[in-house]
XYZ file of C-alpha atoms in Angstrom:
530
model
C 0.000 0.000 0.000
C 1.567 3.294 -1.053
C 0.753 6.982 -1.455
C 0.710 7.417 -5.229
C -0.079 11.117 -4.932
C 3.278 11.599 -3.198
C 5.336 10.289 -6.130
C 5.984 13.701 -7.765
C 7.385 14.980 -4.470
C 9.692 11.987 -4.181
C 10.955 12.665 -7.710
C 11.546 16.352 -6.937
C 13.487 15.459 -3.791
C 10.991 16.941 -1.344
C 10.379 13.385 -0.071
C 13.814 11.863 0.419
C 12.980 8.152 0.734
C 10.343 6.349 -1.349
C 9.698 4.063 1.633
C 8.069 7.047 3.343
C 5.292 6.727 0.757
C 4.684 3.139 1.893
C 4.767 3.736 5.646
C 2.289 4.565 8.378
C 2.806 7.880 10.240
C 4.646 5.785 12.846
C 7.103 4.598 10.185
C 5.860 1.009 9.749
C 5.975 -0.264 6.140
C 2.505 -1.301 4.950
C 3.635 -4.633 3.505
C 2.284 -8.171 3.557
C 3.408 -8.727 7.143
C 1.830 -5.448 8.290
C -1.557 -6.417 6.890
C -1.329 -9.845 8.504
C -0.230 -8.626 11.934
C -2.248 -5.422 12.228
C -5.294 -5.898 10.005
C -5.619 -9.713 10.062
C -5.732 -9.565 6.263
C -3.947 -12.191 4.184
C -2.307 -10.598 1.149
C -1.567 -12.921 -1.770
C 1.294 -10.959 -3.330
C 2.610 -11.730 -6.831
C -0.734 -13.331 -7.671
C -2.583 -12.281 -10.819
C -6.395 -12.457 -10.875
C -7.299 -13.796 -14.305
C -11.050 -14.349 -14.157
C -14.168 -13.990 -12.009
C -16.509 -16.972 -12.184
C -19.696 -15.312 -10.944
C -21.833 -18.430 -11.247
C -19.618 -20.430 -8.877
C -18.441 -17.353 -6.940
C -14.767 -18.043 -7.502
C -11.806 -15.878 -8.517
C -9.345 -17.749 -10.723
C -5.734 -16.634 -10.433
C -2.141 -17.582 -11.147
C 0.913 -17.284 -8.900
C 3.422 -15.346 -11.000
C 6.522 -16.821 -9.368
C 5.557 -20.497 -9.833
C 2.847 -20.528 -12.505
C 0.542 -22.417 -10.106
C -3.172 -21.996 -10.817
C -5.275 -21.181 -7.756
C -8.931 -20.431 -7.018
C -10.389 -18.211 -4.306
C -14.053 -18.751 -3.375
C -15.939 -15.713 -2.119
C -19.170 -14.711 -0.429
C -18.558 -11.048 -1.208
C -15.937 -9.749 -3.624
C -14.387 -6.285 -3.831
C -12.782 -4.960 -7.000
C -10.104 -2.398 -6.191
C -8.071 -2.710 -9.383
C -7.545 1.041 -9.685
C -6.741 2.947 -12.831
C -4.025 2.894 -15.451
C -2.370 5.594 -17.541
C -3.805 6.365 -20.945
C -0.938 5.706 -23.340
C -1.298 7.596 -26.630
C -1.288 5.271 -29.619
C 1.681 6.903 -31.313
C 4.907 5.604 -32.776
C 7.776 5.619 -30.309
C 5.781 5.480 -27.083
C 7.901 2.532 -25.918
C 11.348 4.077 -26.464
C 13.875 4.288 -23.655
C 13.424 7.622 -21.858
C 9.653 7.623 -22.420
C 7.893 7.300 -19.069
C 4.474 7.058 -17.480
C 3.720 7.502 -13.789
C 1.348 5.255 -11.915
C 3.205 2.968 -9.537
C 6.161 3.019 -7.167
C 8.132 1.109 -9.825
C 7.381 3.862 -12.373
C 8.547 6.415 -9.838
C 11.811 4.582 -9.132
C 12.512 4.314 -12.861
C 11.936 8.035 -13.431
C 13.934 8.943 -10.323
C 16.932 6.954 -11.596
C 16.725 8.712 -14.957
C 16.245 12.186 -13.458
C 19.201 11.823 -11.110
C 21.501 10.440 -13.812
C 20.522 12.357 -16.932
C 21.763 15.833 -16.069
C 19.918 18.913 -17.260
C 17.867 18.511 -20.411
C 14.463 19.049 -21.964
C 11.496 16.966 -20.890
C 8.329 16.956 -22.988
C 5.194 16.244 -20.973
C 2.376 15.024 -23.184
C -0.821 16.090 -21.440
C -1.285 19.143 -19.210
C -3.620 17.663 -16.626
C -2.981 17.175 -12.911
C -0.247 14.548 -13.229
C 1.448 16.470 -16.038
C 1.620 19.710 -14.047
C 2.695 18.095 -10.785
C 5.466 16.314 -12.653
C 6.423 19.560 -14.396
C 7.343 20.942 -10.987
C 9.387 17.831 -10.175
C 11.397 18.095 -13.394
C 11.921 21.857 -12.988
C 13.136 21.386 -9.413
C 15.702 18.931 -10.796
C 16.992 21.497 -13.293
C 15.239 20.310 -16.438
C 13.573 22.496 -19.041
C 9.905 21.516 -19.436
C 7.718 21.617 -22.524
C 3.990 20.967 -22.011
C 2.043 19.633 -24.998
C -1.751 19.669 -24.636
C -4.374 18.676 -27.193
C -7.074 20.956 -25.755
C -7.138 24.763 -26.003
C -5.714 25.372 -22.529
C -3.941 23.525 -19.720
C -5.965 21.683 -17.063
C -8.882 21.499 -19.535
C -11.014 19.318 -17.249
C -10.332 21.445 -14.191
C -10.221 25.153 -15.039
C -12.132 27.574 -17.224
C -10.243 29.600 -19.801
C -9.696 32.725 -17.626
C -8.003 30.924 -14.745
C -6.124 28.543 -17.038
C -4.630 31.426 -19.040
C -3.473 33.125 -15.836
C -1.767 29.881 -14.808
C -0.196 29.550 -18.258
C 1.152 33.094 -17.989
C 2.722 32.249 -14.630
C 4.266 28.987 -15.876
C 5.685 30.773 -18.925
C 7.313 33.283 -16.563
C 9.013 30.304 -14.868
C 10.431 29.062 -18.167
C 7.827 26.428 -19.065
C 7.134 26.257 -22.798
C 3.477 25.517 -23.470
C 1.898 24.203 -26.670
C -1.899 24.028 -26.486
C -4.263 22.877 -29.262
C -1.346 20.689 -30.311
C -1.406 17.032 -31.359
C 1.577 14.718 -30.878
C 2.202 12.719 -34.059
C 5.181 10.560 -33.098
C 8.171 10.118 -30.813
C 11.554 9.379 -32.335
C 14.769 7.923 -30.926
C 18.407 7.592 -31.857
C 20.193 4.452 -33.056
C 20.439 3.124 -29.501
C 16.679 3.408 -28.927
C 16.925 6.450 -26.632
C 14.267 9.101 -27.159
C 15.486 12.288 -28.845
C 12.497 14.161 -30.325
C 8.737 14.610 -30.288
C 6.967 15.504 -33.519
C 3.740 17.514 -33.261
C 1.436 19.118 -35.799
C 3.221 22.391 -34.940
C 6.769 21.154 -35.386
C 9.481 19.071 -33.761
C 10.730 19.327 -30.164
C 14.204 18.055 -29.283
C 14.059 16.240 -25.926
C 16.070 14.073 -23.566
C 12.978 12.561 -21.934
C 9.203 12.256 -22.364
C 6.428 11.774 -19.811
C 3.115 10.395 -21.067
C 0.500 12.125 -18.921
C -2.583 11.963 -21.127
C -4.853 10.936 -18.260
C -6.016 7.869 -16.370
C -8.697 5.329 -17.171
C -10.306 2.534 -15.217
C -8.572 -0.832 -15.014
C -11.876 -2.569 -15.761
C -10.758 -5.808 -17.466
C -11.878 -8.212 -14.733
C -15.243 -6.502 -14.368
C -15.837 -6.216 -18.092
C -14.956 -9.840 -18.821
C -17.174 -10.947 -15.916
C -20.128 -9.195 -17.551
C -20.491 -6.449 -14.953
C -21.998 -3.165 -16.082
C -19.479 -0.584 -17.292
C -20.360 3.117 -17.270
C -20.231 5.489 -20.223
C -16.808 6.798 -19.157
C -15.285 3.314 -18.937
C -15.442 2.972 -15.160
C -17.229 0.133 -13.386
C -20.826 1.171 -12.652
C -21.852 1.068 -8.972
C -24.819 2.210 -6.896
C -24.610 4.370 -3.775
C -23.802 1.264 -1.686
C -20.799 0.699 -3.998
C -22.411 -2.495 -5.342
C -21.794 -3.380 -8.989
C -24.533 -4.852 -11.175
C -23.863 -8.058 -9.207
C -24.935 -7.369 -5.570
C -22.265 -9.763 -4.257
C -19.487 -7.793 -5.966
C -18.463 -4.333 -4.773
C -16.040 -1.925 -6.430
C -14.385 1.315 -5.396
C -11.545 3.728 -6.012
C -10.104 4.583 -9.406
C -11.845 1.634 -11.064
C -15.392 3.039 -10.657
C -17.485 5.888 -11.925
C -19.049 8.285 -9.436
C -22.063 10.573 -9.375
C -21.406 14.295 -9.554
C -23.483 15.780 -6.747
C -24.455 18.978 -8.611
C -25.089 17.762 -12.147
C -26.366 14.338 -11.067
C -24.417 12.810 -13.949
C -21.979 9.926 -13.813
C -18.330 10.922 -14.093
C -14.885 9.378 -13.897
C -13.017 11.441 -11.291
C -10.304 9.277 -9.701
C -8.985 10.691 -6.422
C -7.278 9.072 -3.446
C -9.540 10.851 -0.960
C -12.617 9.475 -2.730
C -11.199 5.942 -2.746
C -10.633 5.985 1.009
C -14.217 7.070 1.724
C -15.603 4.467 -0.662
C -13.542 1.796 1.101
C -15.291 2.605 4.369
C -18.726 2.391 2.705
C -17.860 -0.993 1.189
C -16.570 -2.297 4.516
C -19.693 -1.101 6.316
C -22.047 -2.817 3.888
C -20.136 -6.099 3.833
C -20.245 -6.133 7.646
C -23.991 -5.463 7.750
C -24.031 -1.717 8.479
C -26.064 0.143 5.870
C -23.869 2.863 4.372
C -24.020 4.961 1.229
C -21.647 7.140 -0.771
C -23.408 10.330 -1.972
C -21.050 11.256 -4.801
C -18.423 13.918 -5.337
C -18.003 17.566 -6.265
C -14.887 16.912 -8.317
C -12.721 18.726 -5.769
C -9.005 18.978 -6.496
C -6.078 20.971 -5.200
C -2.498 20.900 -6.373
C 0.812 22.693 -5.954
C 2.764 23.839 -9.007
C 5.936 25.713 -8.070
C 4.823 28.769 -6.047
C 1.167 28.504 -7.110
C -1.726 26.581 -5.632
C -4.452 25.502 -8.070
C -7.885 24.448 -6.798
C -11.334 23.625 -8.116
C -14.609 22.237 -6.815
C -18.099 21.890 -8.251
C -18.743 22.663 -11.899
C -16.689 24.819 -14.193
C -18.636 27.463 -16.087
C -18.479 25.310 -19.221
C -19.716 22.212 -17.343
C -22.521 24.178 -15.681
C -23.814 25.443 -19.017
C -23.696 21.956 -20.514
C -25.692 20.742 -17.497
C -28.407 23.318 -18.244
C -27.662 25.965 -15.608
C -28.031 29.665 -16.333
C -24.769 30.823 -14.849
C -23.562 33.988 -13.185
C -19.811 34.228 -12.688
C -17.454 36.511 -10.780
C -13.706 37.010 -10.598
C -12.078 38.280 -7.422
C -8.343 38.983 -7.101
C -7.050 40.109 -3.700
C -4.323 39.424 -1.128
C -4.985 36.361 1.025
C -4.778 38.388 4.247
C -4.717 42.048 5.217
C -2.603 43.801 2.599
C -0.542 45.541 5.272
C 0.389 42.331 7.093
C 3.813 40.870 6.158
C 3.600 37.867 3.866
C 0.315 38.747 2.160
C 0.168 37.062 -1.254
C -2.372 37.399 -4.065
C -5.002 34.803 -4.891
C -7.309 34.815 -7.897
C -10.785 33.348 -7.394
C -13.636 32.519 -9.742
C -17.138 31.694 -8.559
C -20.003 30.187 -10.564
C -23.573 30.539 -9.297
C -26.953 29.334 -10.523
C -28.872 32.488 -11.418
C -32.240 30.869 -10.735
C -31.543 29.726 -7.164
C -28.566 31.879 -6.199
C -26.643 28.746 -5.140
C -22.897 28.529 -5.518
C -22.221 25.629 -7.891
C -18.558 26.078 -8.773
C -15.303 27.541 -7.522
C -11.788 27.905 -8.912
C -8.743 29.475 -7.319
C -5.107 29.940 -8.247
C -2.199 31.940 -6.899
C 0.722 31.996 -4.485
C -1.482 32.809 -1.483
C -3.689 30.565 0.661
C -6.094 29.208 -1.942
C -6.704 25.900 -0.122
C -8.465 27.609 2.787
C -10.974 29.218 0.405
C -11.413 25.945 -1.492
C -12.513 24.125 1.649
C -14.984 26.900 2.512
C -16.410 26.619 -0.998
C -16.655 22.810 -0.754
C -18.566 23.093 2.506
C -20.883 25.789 1.157
C -21.653 23.918 -2.068
C -22.189 20.643 -0.200
C -24.697 22.389 2.068
C -26.518 23.906 -0.915
C -25.801 27.417 0.296
C -26.714 30.490 -1.710
C -24.343 33.391 -2.194
C -26.277 35.473 0.380
C -25.732 32.789 3.015
C -22.049 32.543 2.140
C -21.693 36.306 2.515
C -23.011 36.031 6.078
C -20.718 33.190 7.164
C -19.039 34.130 10.430
C -15.531 33.242 9.285
C -12.525 33.830 11.499
C -10.843 37.205 11.012
C -7.460 38.520 12.051
C -4.987 40.372 9.786
C -2.473 37.468 9.717
C -5.152 35.145 8.290
C -7.630 37.095 6.176
C -9.188 40.395 5.281
C -12.099 41.707 7.353
C -14.295 40.445 4.549
C -12.602 37.238 3.473
C -11.850 36.690 -0.206
C -14.621 34.146 -0.631
C -17.128 36.420 1.116
C -16.222 39.186 -1.322
C -16.607 36.695 -4.166
C -20.111 35.856 -2.916
C -20.890 39.576 -2.662
C -19.913 40.169 -6.298
C -22.069 37.217 -7.387
C -25.016 38.537 -5.363
C -24.650 41.999 -6.934
C -24.690 40.465 -10.395
C -27.663 38.201 -9.704
C -29.690 41.119 -8.337
C -28.618 43.503 -11.102
C -26.721 45.843 -8.775
C -23.530 45.523 -10.784
C -22.778 44.418 -14.317
C -19.422 42.758 -14.829
C -17.823 41.611 -18.067
C -15.039 39.041 -18.080
C -11.640 39.922 -19.546
C -12.318 37.379 -22.306
C -15.547 39.175 -23.236
C -13.781 42.553 -23.200
C -11.075 41.184 -25.479
C -13.738 39.835 -27.828
C -15.465 43.247 -27.928
C -12.130 44.852 -28.766
C -11.473 42.311 -31.533
C -14.976 42.784 -32.968
C -14.374 46.516 -33.356
C -17.208 47.505 -31.002
C -17.740 51.238 -30.444
C -16.126 50.990 -27.049
C -14.563 53.184 -24.388
C -12.291 51.418 -21.888
C -12.067 53.614 -18.818
C -8.895 52.997 -16.813
C -9.626 54.541 -13.404
C -6.244 53.861 -11.786
C -3.699 56.487 -10.858
C -1.234 57.914 -13.441
C 1.611 56.114 -11.644
C -0.159 52.754 -12.005
C -0.941 53.535 -15.639
C 2.723 54.310 -16.349
C 3.738 50.985 -14.841
C 1.530 48.863 -17.139
C -1.544 49.330 -19.274
C -3.780 47.817 -21.950
C -2.444 49.141 -25.234
C -5.460 50.231 -27.266
C -6.578 53.591 -28.627
C -9.974 53.091 -26.968
C -8.410 53.176 -23.469
C -8.858 56.465 -21.575
C -7.150 57.189 -18.260
C -9.496 58.903 -15.806
C -8.494 58.377 -12.146
C -11.519 57.488 -10.025
C -11.221 60.618 -7.909
C -11.582 62.814 -11.028
C -14.367 60.849 -12.698
C -17.275 62.896 -11.340
C -15.660 66.152 -12.461
C -15.341 65.012 -16.095
C -18.555 62.995 -16.250
C -20.329 65.520 -18.482
C -17.482 65.421 -21.003
C -17.672 61.667 -21.606
C -19.526 60.425 -24.703
C -22.923 58.830 -24.139
C -23.087 56.855 -27.386
C -20.373 54.302 -26.609
C -20.214 51.108 -24.620
C -18.186 51.839 -21.506
C -16.150 49.339 -19.501
C -14.392 50.632 -16.383
C -11.483 48.840 -14.781
C -8.592 49.215 -12.347
C -6.066 46.792 -10.891
C -8.671 44.522 -9.260
C -11.883 46.274 -10.454
C -12.968 47.443 -7.014
C -12.502 50.975 -8.330
C -13.813 49.750 -11.680
C -17.057 48.689 -9.995
C -17.305 52.057 -8.183
C -16.676 53.856 -11.467
C -19.437 51.886 -13.175
C -21.924 52.966 -10.489
C -20.859 56.619 -10.938
C -21.261 56.334 -14.699
C -24.627 54.630 -14.356
C -25.798 57.312 -11.919
C -24.566 59.951 -14.371
C -26.826 58.684 -17.133
C -24.517 56.351 -19.059
C -26.738 53.454 -20.126
C -24.348 50.842 -21.521
C -21.776 50.530 -18.752
C -20.006 47.660 -17.006
C -16.859 46.943 -15.036
C -14.201 44.478 -16.149
C -14.374 41.483 -13.856
C -11.114 40.821 -12.040
C -9.435 43.986 -13.286
C -6.067 44.341 -14.931
C -4.419 41.823 -12.596
C -6.654 39.068 -14.077
C -6.200 40.269 -17.676
C -4.553 37.153 -19.173
C -3.315 38.850 -22.326
C -0.289 40.962 -23.134
C 0.025 44.374 -21.495
C 2.207 47.351 -22.371
C 4.984 47.943 -19.846
C 7.055 50.412 -21.875
C 7.964 53.611 -19.959
C 5.831 56.662 -20.689
C 6.923 60.274 -20.721
C 5.206 62.339 -18.070
C 2.621 64.677 -19.554
């Protein structure tokens, strides 16, 4: 028994001994003897389960060391066969220096290569969770990393475009080369069979190593061949008692599909935390205690260099596909009082159901304490709370830990304003689209001249009017244009939009998230003082 989620940190050197991933907190290795002595469980190691004979309730297996055929009768059977990496069907995927990561043995193989290869370029095929966590491990070991992703942005199953582009901008600043909307065609090696290049539909990448991180799928062979029901995503289908289509056979962990609590749809969302909870439910039911597993929110959190990335509930894209009319908000702010030493920015996105006002999705990235806000969001979504209720949560406040109104409370406040029509926000992506479409637009930058000189959106439709001067020039502003006000975080942008609206401007909005969440290029060239 080992902690697979700890493998990237062993490879990066943050975990010094791989045996720590196989030990209890007291330092005892969870091996065959441990399970016998502590759990009274007999582990048949090096024994391959070949077939389930459901009619006779027998598992047929073979001992790998001797070739002996054995049979194990059962009253109840549990399938915990886990998942396996999706290996792209491309030429060269079996070359030396091409790796996948699933087991301790995979980790030891990669560790040996990383420690002995020196600095080089590693291409990671797939920019999902495993790909990004491994990117950090390779970077920490001095390697240059190239991410190749088929979808239009990294973490395509986890983040919406706005948050993903911010993460891409950060990774690029740390030297990661990112190719999105890119298909890998083949992997080539030298005369000795060692990998040396990856060919994509956008060109060739010279590499010293390749990690295949295109995702995980259910190891469902035993279940499928036994005639058990398989879900639409390839995972073994189970009910809320974790029973398969055969009531005497249970399944859990990465081998099964789960119900998404918000959408009600089946999904394949393998996660170690989920597997542990499902194991308890299975154990309860086998022992005669009625127990059910309600499903998941698809919660994830990960560390990538100095950033934390988190998500729970539905993304905006998933919510729309599920039939929700969505309201979204972006909220960038320091993770504690801005004046307290160590304050770091975090960038949050909230998705609410306009009809009910419930929070149905949350995303957060940044160097600050994102995980704290994730867990608040998980609790709120699980309880079916609306944004008004979240705003009134009596969260702990002290300058070393949060702002007087915590980041997630402010996020709920922005969502409430939008739902009730108090404020109209437009995402940076929508603003960029309006600019590209040639809309008759006025972008009102309400920051100070000093902030403007430091960086700005380069466009002739941008006008600098500091917030404190806006009322005095209100009568001079055109009334026939669409107006979008913004500042660094759009707090002042929101205030400017209310001033403009009160002054008779009809088509006015603020740019959600402000300039700090603008994921596109900005102009940082020095300006002459005027």
